[in-house]
Coordinates of C-alpha atoms in Angstrom, one line a residue:
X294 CA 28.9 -33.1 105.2
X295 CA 32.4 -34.5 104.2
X296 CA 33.7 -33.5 100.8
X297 CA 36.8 -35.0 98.6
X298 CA 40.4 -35.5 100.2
X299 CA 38.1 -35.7 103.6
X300 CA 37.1 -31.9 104.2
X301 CA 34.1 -31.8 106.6
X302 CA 31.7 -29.3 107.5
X303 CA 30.7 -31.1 110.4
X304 CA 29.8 -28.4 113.4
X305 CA 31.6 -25.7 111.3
X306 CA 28.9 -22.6 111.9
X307 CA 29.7 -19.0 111.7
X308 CA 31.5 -17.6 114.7
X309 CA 30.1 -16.2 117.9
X310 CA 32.2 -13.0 116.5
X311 CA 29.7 -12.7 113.8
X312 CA 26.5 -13.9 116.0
X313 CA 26.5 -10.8 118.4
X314 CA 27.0 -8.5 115.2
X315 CA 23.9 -10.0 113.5
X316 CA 22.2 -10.2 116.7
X317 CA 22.8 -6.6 117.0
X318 CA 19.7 -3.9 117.8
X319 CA 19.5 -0.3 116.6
X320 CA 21.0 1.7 119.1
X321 CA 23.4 -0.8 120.0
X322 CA 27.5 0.8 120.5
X323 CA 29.8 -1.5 118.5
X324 CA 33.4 -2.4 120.5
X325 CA 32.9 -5.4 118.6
X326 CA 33.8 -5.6 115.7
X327 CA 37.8 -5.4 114.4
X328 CA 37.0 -2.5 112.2
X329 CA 39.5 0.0 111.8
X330 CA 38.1 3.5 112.0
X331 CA 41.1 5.7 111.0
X332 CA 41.0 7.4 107.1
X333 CA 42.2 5.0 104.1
X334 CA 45.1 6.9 102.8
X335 CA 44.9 8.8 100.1
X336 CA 47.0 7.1 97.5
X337 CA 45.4 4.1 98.1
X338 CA 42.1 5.7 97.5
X339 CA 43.4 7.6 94.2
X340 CA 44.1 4.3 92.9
X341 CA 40.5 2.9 93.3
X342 CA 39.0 6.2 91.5
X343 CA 41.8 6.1 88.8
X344 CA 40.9 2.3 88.4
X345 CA 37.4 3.1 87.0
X346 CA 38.5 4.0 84.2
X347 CA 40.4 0.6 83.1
X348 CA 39.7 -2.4 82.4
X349 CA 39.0 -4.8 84.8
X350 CA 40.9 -8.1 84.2
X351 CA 42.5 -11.0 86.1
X352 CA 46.0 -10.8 86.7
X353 CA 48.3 -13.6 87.4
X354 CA 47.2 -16.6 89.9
X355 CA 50.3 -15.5 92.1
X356 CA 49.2 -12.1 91.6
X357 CA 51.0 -9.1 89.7
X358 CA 54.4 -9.4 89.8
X359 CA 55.5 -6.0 91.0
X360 CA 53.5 -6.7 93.9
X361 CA 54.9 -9.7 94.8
X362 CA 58.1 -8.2 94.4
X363 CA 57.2 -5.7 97.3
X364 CA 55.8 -8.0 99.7
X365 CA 58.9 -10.6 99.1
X366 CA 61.3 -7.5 100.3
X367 CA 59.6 -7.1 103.4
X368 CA 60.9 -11.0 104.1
X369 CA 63.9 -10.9 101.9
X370 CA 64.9 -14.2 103.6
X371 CA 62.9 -16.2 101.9
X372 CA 64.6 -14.9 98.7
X373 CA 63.0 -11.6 97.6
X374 CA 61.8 -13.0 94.8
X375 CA 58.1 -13.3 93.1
X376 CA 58.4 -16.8 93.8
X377 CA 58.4 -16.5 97.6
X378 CA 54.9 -14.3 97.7
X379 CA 51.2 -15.3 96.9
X380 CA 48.8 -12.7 97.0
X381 CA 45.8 -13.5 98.5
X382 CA 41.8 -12.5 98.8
X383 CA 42.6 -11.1 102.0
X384 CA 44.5 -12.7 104.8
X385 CA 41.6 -15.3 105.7
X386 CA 42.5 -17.1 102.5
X387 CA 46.4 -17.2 103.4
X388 CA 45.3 -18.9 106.3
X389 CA 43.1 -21.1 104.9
X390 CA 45.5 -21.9 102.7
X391 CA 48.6 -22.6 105.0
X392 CA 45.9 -25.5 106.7
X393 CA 44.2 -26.8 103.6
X394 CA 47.7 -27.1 101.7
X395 CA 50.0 -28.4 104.9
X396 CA 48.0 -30.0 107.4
X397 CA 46.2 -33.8 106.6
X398 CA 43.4 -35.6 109.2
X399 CA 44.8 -37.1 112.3
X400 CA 48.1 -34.1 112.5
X401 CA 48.6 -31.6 115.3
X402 CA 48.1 -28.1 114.7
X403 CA 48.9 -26.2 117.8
X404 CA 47.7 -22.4 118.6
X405 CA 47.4 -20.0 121.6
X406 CA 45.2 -20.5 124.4
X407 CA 42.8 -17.9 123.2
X408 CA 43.1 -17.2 119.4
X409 CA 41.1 -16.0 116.2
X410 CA 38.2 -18.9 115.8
X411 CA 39.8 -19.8 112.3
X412 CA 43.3 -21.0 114.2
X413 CA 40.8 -23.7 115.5
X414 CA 37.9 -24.1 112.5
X415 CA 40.2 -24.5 109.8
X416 CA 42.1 -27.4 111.1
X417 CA 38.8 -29.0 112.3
X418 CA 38.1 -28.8 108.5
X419 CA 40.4 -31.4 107.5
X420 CA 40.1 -33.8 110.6
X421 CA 43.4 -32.2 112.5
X422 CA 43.5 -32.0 116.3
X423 CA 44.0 -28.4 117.9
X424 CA 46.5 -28.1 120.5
X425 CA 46.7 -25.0 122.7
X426 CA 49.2 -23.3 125.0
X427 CA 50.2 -20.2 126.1
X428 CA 52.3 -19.0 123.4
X429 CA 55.6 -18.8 125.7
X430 CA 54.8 -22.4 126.5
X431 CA 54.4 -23.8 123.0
X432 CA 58.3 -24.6 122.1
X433 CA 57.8 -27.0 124.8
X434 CA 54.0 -28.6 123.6
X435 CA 55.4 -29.3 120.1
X436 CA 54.6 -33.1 119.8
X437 CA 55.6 -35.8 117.1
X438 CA 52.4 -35.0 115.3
X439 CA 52.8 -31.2 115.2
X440 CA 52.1 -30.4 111.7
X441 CA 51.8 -26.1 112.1
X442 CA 52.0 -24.2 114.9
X443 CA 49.5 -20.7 114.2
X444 CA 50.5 -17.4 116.0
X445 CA 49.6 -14.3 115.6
X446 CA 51.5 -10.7 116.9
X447 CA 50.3 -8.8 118.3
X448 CA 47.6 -11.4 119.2
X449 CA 43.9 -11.0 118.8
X450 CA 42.3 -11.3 120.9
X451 CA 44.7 -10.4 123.7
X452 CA 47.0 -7.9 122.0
X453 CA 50.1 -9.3 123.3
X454 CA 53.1 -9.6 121.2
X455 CA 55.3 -12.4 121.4
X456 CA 58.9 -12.5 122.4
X457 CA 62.3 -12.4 119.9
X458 CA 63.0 -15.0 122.3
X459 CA 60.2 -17.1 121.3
X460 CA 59.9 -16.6 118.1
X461 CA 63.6 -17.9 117.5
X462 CA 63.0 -21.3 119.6
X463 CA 59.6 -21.7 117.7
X464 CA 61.2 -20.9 114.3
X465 CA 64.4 -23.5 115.1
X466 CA 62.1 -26.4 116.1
X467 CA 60.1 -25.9 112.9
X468 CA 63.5 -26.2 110.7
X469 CA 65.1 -28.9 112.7
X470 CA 61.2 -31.2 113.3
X471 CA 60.0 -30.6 109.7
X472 CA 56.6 -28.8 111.0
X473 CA 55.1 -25.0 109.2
X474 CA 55.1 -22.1 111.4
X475 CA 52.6 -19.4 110.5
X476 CA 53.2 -15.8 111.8
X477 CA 49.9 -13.8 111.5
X478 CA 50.8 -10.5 111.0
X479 CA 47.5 -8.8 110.1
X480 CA 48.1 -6.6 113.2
X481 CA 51.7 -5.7 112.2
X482 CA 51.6 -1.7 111.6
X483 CA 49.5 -1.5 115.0
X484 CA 51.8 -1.7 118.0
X485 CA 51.4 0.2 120.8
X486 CA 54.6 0.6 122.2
X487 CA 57.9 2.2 120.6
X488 CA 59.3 -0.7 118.7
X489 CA 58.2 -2.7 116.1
X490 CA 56.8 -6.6 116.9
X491 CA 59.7 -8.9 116.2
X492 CA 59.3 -11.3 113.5
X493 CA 60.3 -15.2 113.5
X494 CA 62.8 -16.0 110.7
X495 CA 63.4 -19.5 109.0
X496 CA 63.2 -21.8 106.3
X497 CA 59.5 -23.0 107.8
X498 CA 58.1 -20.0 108.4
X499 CA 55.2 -18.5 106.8
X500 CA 53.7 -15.5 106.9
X501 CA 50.6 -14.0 106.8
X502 CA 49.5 -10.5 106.4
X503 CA 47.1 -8.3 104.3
X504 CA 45.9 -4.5 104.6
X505 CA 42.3 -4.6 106.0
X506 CA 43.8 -3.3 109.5
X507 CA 46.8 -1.1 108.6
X508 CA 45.4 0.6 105.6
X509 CA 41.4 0.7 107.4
X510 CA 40.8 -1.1 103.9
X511 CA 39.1 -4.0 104.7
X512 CA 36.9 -3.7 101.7
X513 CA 39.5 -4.6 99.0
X514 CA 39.8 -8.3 100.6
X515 CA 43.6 -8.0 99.8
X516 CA 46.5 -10.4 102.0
X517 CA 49.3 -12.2 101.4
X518 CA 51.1 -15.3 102.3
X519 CA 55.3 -15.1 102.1
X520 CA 57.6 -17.9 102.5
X521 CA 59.9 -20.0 100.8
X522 CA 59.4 -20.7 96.9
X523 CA 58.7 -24.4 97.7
X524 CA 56.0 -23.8 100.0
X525 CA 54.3 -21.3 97.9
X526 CA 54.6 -23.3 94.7
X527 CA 53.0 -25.7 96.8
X528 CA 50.4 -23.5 97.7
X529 CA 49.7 -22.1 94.4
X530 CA 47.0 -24.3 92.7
X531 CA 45.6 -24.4 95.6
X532 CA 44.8 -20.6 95.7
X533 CA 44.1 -21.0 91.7
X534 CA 41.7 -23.6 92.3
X535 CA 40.3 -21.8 94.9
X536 CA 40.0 -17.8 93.9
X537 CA 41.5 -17.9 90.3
X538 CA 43.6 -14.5 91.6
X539 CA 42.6 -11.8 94.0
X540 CA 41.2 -8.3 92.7
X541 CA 43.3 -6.4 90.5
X542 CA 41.9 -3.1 92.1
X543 CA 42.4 -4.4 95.1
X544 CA 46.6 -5.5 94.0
X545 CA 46.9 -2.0 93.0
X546 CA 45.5 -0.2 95.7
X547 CA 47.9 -2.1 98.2
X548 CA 51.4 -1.9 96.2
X549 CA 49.7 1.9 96.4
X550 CA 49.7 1.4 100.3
X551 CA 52.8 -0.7 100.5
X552 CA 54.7 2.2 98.8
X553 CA 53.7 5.0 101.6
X554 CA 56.9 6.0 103.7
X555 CA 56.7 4.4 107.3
X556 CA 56.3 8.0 108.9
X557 CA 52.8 7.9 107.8
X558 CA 51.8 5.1 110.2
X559 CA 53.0 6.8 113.3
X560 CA 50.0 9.2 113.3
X561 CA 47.5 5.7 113.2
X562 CA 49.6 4.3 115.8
X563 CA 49.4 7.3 118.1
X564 CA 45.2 7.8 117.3
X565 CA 44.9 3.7 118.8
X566 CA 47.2 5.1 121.5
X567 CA 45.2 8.0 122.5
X568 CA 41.8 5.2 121.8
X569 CA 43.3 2.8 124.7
X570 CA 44.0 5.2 127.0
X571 CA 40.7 6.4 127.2
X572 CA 39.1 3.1 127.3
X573 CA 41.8 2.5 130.2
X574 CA 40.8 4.9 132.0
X575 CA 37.3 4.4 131.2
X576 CA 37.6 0.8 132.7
X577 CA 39.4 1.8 135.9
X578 CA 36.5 4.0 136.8
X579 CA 33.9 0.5 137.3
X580 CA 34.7 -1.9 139.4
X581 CA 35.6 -5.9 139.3
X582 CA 37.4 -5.5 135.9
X583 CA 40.9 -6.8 135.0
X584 CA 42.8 -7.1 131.9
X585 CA 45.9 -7.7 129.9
X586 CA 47.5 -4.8 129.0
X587 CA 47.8 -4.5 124.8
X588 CA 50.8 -4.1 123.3
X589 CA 49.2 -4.0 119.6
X590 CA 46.3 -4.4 117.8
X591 CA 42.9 -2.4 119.0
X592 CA 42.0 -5.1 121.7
X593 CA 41.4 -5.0 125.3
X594 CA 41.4 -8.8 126.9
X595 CA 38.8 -8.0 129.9
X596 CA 38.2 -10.8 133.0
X597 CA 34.9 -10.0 134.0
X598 CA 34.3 -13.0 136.0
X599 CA 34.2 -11.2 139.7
X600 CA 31.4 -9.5 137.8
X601 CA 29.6 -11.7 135.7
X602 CA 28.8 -15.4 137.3
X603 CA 27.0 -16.9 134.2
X604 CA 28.3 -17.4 130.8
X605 CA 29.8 -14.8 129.2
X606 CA 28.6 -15.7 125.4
X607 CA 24.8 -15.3 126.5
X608 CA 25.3 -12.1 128.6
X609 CA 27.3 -11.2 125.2
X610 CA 24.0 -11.9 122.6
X611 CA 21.3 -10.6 124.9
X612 CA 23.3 -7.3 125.4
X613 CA 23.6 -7.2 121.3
X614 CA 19.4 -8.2 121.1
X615 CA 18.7 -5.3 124.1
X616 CA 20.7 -2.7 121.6
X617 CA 23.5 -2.3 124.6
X618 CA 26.7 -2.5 123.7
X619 CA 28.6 -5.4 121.2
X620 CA 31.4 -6.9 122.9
X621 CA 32.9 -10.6 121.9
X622 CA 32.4 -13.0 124.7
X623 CA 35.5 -15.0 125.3
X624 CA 34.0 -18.4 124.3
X625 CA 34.8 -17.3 120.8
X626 CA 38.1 -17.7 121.1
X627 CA 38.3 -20.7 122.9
X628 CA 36.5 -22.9 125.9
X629 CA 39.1 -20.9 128.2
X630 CA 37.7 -17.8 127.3
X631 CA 34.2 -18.0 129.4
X632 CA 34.4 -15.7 132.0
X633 CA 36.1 -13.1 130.0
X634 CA 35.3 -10.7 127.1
X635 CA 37.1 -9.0 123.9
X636 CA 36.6 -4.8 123.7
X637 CA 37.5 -3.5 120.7
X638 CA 38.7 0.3 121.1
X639 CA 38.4 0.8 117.3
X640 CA 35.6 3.4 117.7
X641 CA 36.0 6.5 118.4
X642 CA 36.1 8.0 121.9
X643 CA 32.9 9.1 123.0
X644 CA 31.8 5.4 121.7
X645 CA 34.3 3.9 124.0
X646 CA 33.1 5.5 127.0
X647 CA 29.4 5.1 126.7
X648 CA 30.1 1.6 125.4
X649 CA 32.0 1.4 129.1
X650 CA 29.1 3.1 131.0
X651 CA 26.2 0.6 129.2
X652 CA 28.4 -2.6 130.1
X653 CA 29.1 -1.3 133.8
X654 CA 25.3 -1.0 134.1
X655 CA 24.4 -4.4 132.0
X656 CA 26.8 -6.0 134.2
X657 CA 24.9 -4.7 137.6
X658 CA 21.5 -5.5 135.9
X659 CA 22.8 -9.2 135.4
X660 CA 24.1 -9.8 138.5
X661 CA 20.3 -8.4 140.6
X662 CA 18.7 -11.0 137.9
X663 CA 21.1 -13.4 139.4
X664 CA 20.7 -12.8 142.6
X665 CA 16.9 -13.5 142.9
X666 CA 16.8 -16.5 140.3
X667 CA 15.6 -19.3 142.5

């Protein structure tokens, strides 16, 4: 089903993300889902009681101006003005956006090897061509048609970060070529290591971010999209036309957020940090798994292939249907992705090591099945 300015539908279907979770059994142990688990802070929850009391009512399209204000300050480059922030209905709809407003049929939109399905859905939306490439790689895969380029650090599903290094060459070839880079930045607060990701700077750059992940508020459906005035004035009736404005609970709630001093973030950094040890070490007690090691996000990238000879995305649904253990098989993230699967270490602890335990012994089941098939 085509629509006006030659959106299609055609083979657009929910993702295999959201398959295994509705595929799911009682019983089942979710390291599925990218659901954060730690407590919503409590200013932003004040807010949402205090906001019972008032009226609801729209706010600006752009969204209120004080908010925009404090999302244009975290990239003052682009001006620091309202003018260079849109708030969005989460960060789904800055995305959407980005493609929808930039990117026309028969354009290039290039994205990592494995990456979020809606890096490759969206663009298949208006007729573009995906590109992929590992993300140090992609400076050199830019082609004539290159119309974005769609990263995001630290990376789901892989949890890698990318490179200052990188960034700057991708961010220079966006300025001198005349393409859009968008950095995905949902993940931003949720690095691993000591230092924060580095973030790409330039006149093209656009960047996406919301507080479902670093505020555990994935609820309010609140994001953002930052980048120069033009592009967002661009943008703009899109987003009107689209949403009207996001929630004004939800605007509150995150300049709320937005306002908390960064030494409250270290104690959610160090809870994942404690999480992927023990699913580390968890993993290094089975055999025939390797994986990339996260730098950020909750995300473990797991090569199960000396394990698991069939595909990974029906291993993935009948372990969901057997009320196992929810893991994302790789093919969601990309036809590179069989062999391998996505572990969330969201949940808690004793979650992460049972979840381990029932995939070990899926995993062994699969492979006698295998075995004695004719």
């Amino acid at each position: 089903m085509s629509g006006a300015g030659g959106l299609s539908l055609d083979g657009l279907s929910l993702s295999l993300i959201r398959r295994v979770m509705d595929a799911a059994a009682p019983g089942a142990i979710n390291l599925a889902l990218g659901e954060p688990t730690h407590e919503t802070p409590a200013a932003v929850r004040r807010v949402l009681a205090e906001a019972a009391d008032e009226p609801l009512r729209y706010t600006p399209n752009g969204g209120l101006p004080e908010l925009r204000r404090a999302l244009a300050a975290r990239r003052p480059w682009h001006g620091g003005g309202t003018e260079s922030a849109l708030v969005t209905v989460g960060s789904q709809e800055a995305l959407a956006l980005a493609v929808l407003g930039l990117v026309r049929g028969g354009d290039e939109v290039l994205v990592p090897r494995w990456a979020y399905p809606s890096y490759e859905a969206l663009p298949r939306m208006v007729g573009a061509t995906v590109v992929r490439a590992e993300v140090d790689e992609m400076p050199a895969a830019v082609g004539e048609r290159t119309r974005l380029v769609i990263v995001g650090s630290p990376a789901n599903p892989t949890g890698e970060v990318v490179s200052a290094d990188t960034w700057r060459r991708l961010a220079a070839l966006a300025d001198e070529r005349g393409f859009h880079l968008v950095s995905d930045e949902v993940y931003e607060d949720l690095y691993l290591g000591d230092t924060p990701p580095a973030i790409p700077r330039g006149r093209n750059v656009l960047h996406v971010g919301g507080v479902s992940k670093s505020l555990a508020a994935t609820g309010l459906r609140l994001g953002w999209l930052i980048a120069d005035p033009e592009i967002v004035a661009r943008l703009l009736p899109l987003h009107q036309h689209l949403v009207t404005c996001a929630p004004m609970v939800s605007q509150r709630a995150a300049l709320a957020g937005l306002a908390l001093p960064a030494a409250d973030r270290e104690p959610i950094r160090d809870l994942y940090r404690a999480r992927w040890s023990c699913v580390r070490s968890a993993l290094e007690a089975v055999p025939g798994f390797t994986w990339i090691e996260p730098a950020g996000a909750y995300y473990v990238w797991m090569d199960v292939r000396a394990r698991l000879a069939g595909s990974t995305a029906e291993y993935a649904l009948d372990s969901a249907k057997r009320g196992e253990v929810l893991v994302v098989p790789g093919e969601a993230f990309g036809a590179e992705g069989r062999g391998r699967l996505r572990l969330s270490f969201a949940a808690g602890e004793e979650e992460i090591e049972e979840g381990v335990q029932r995939l070990d012994a899926a995993l062994k089941r699969a492979a006698a099945l295998n075995a004695h098939a004719p």
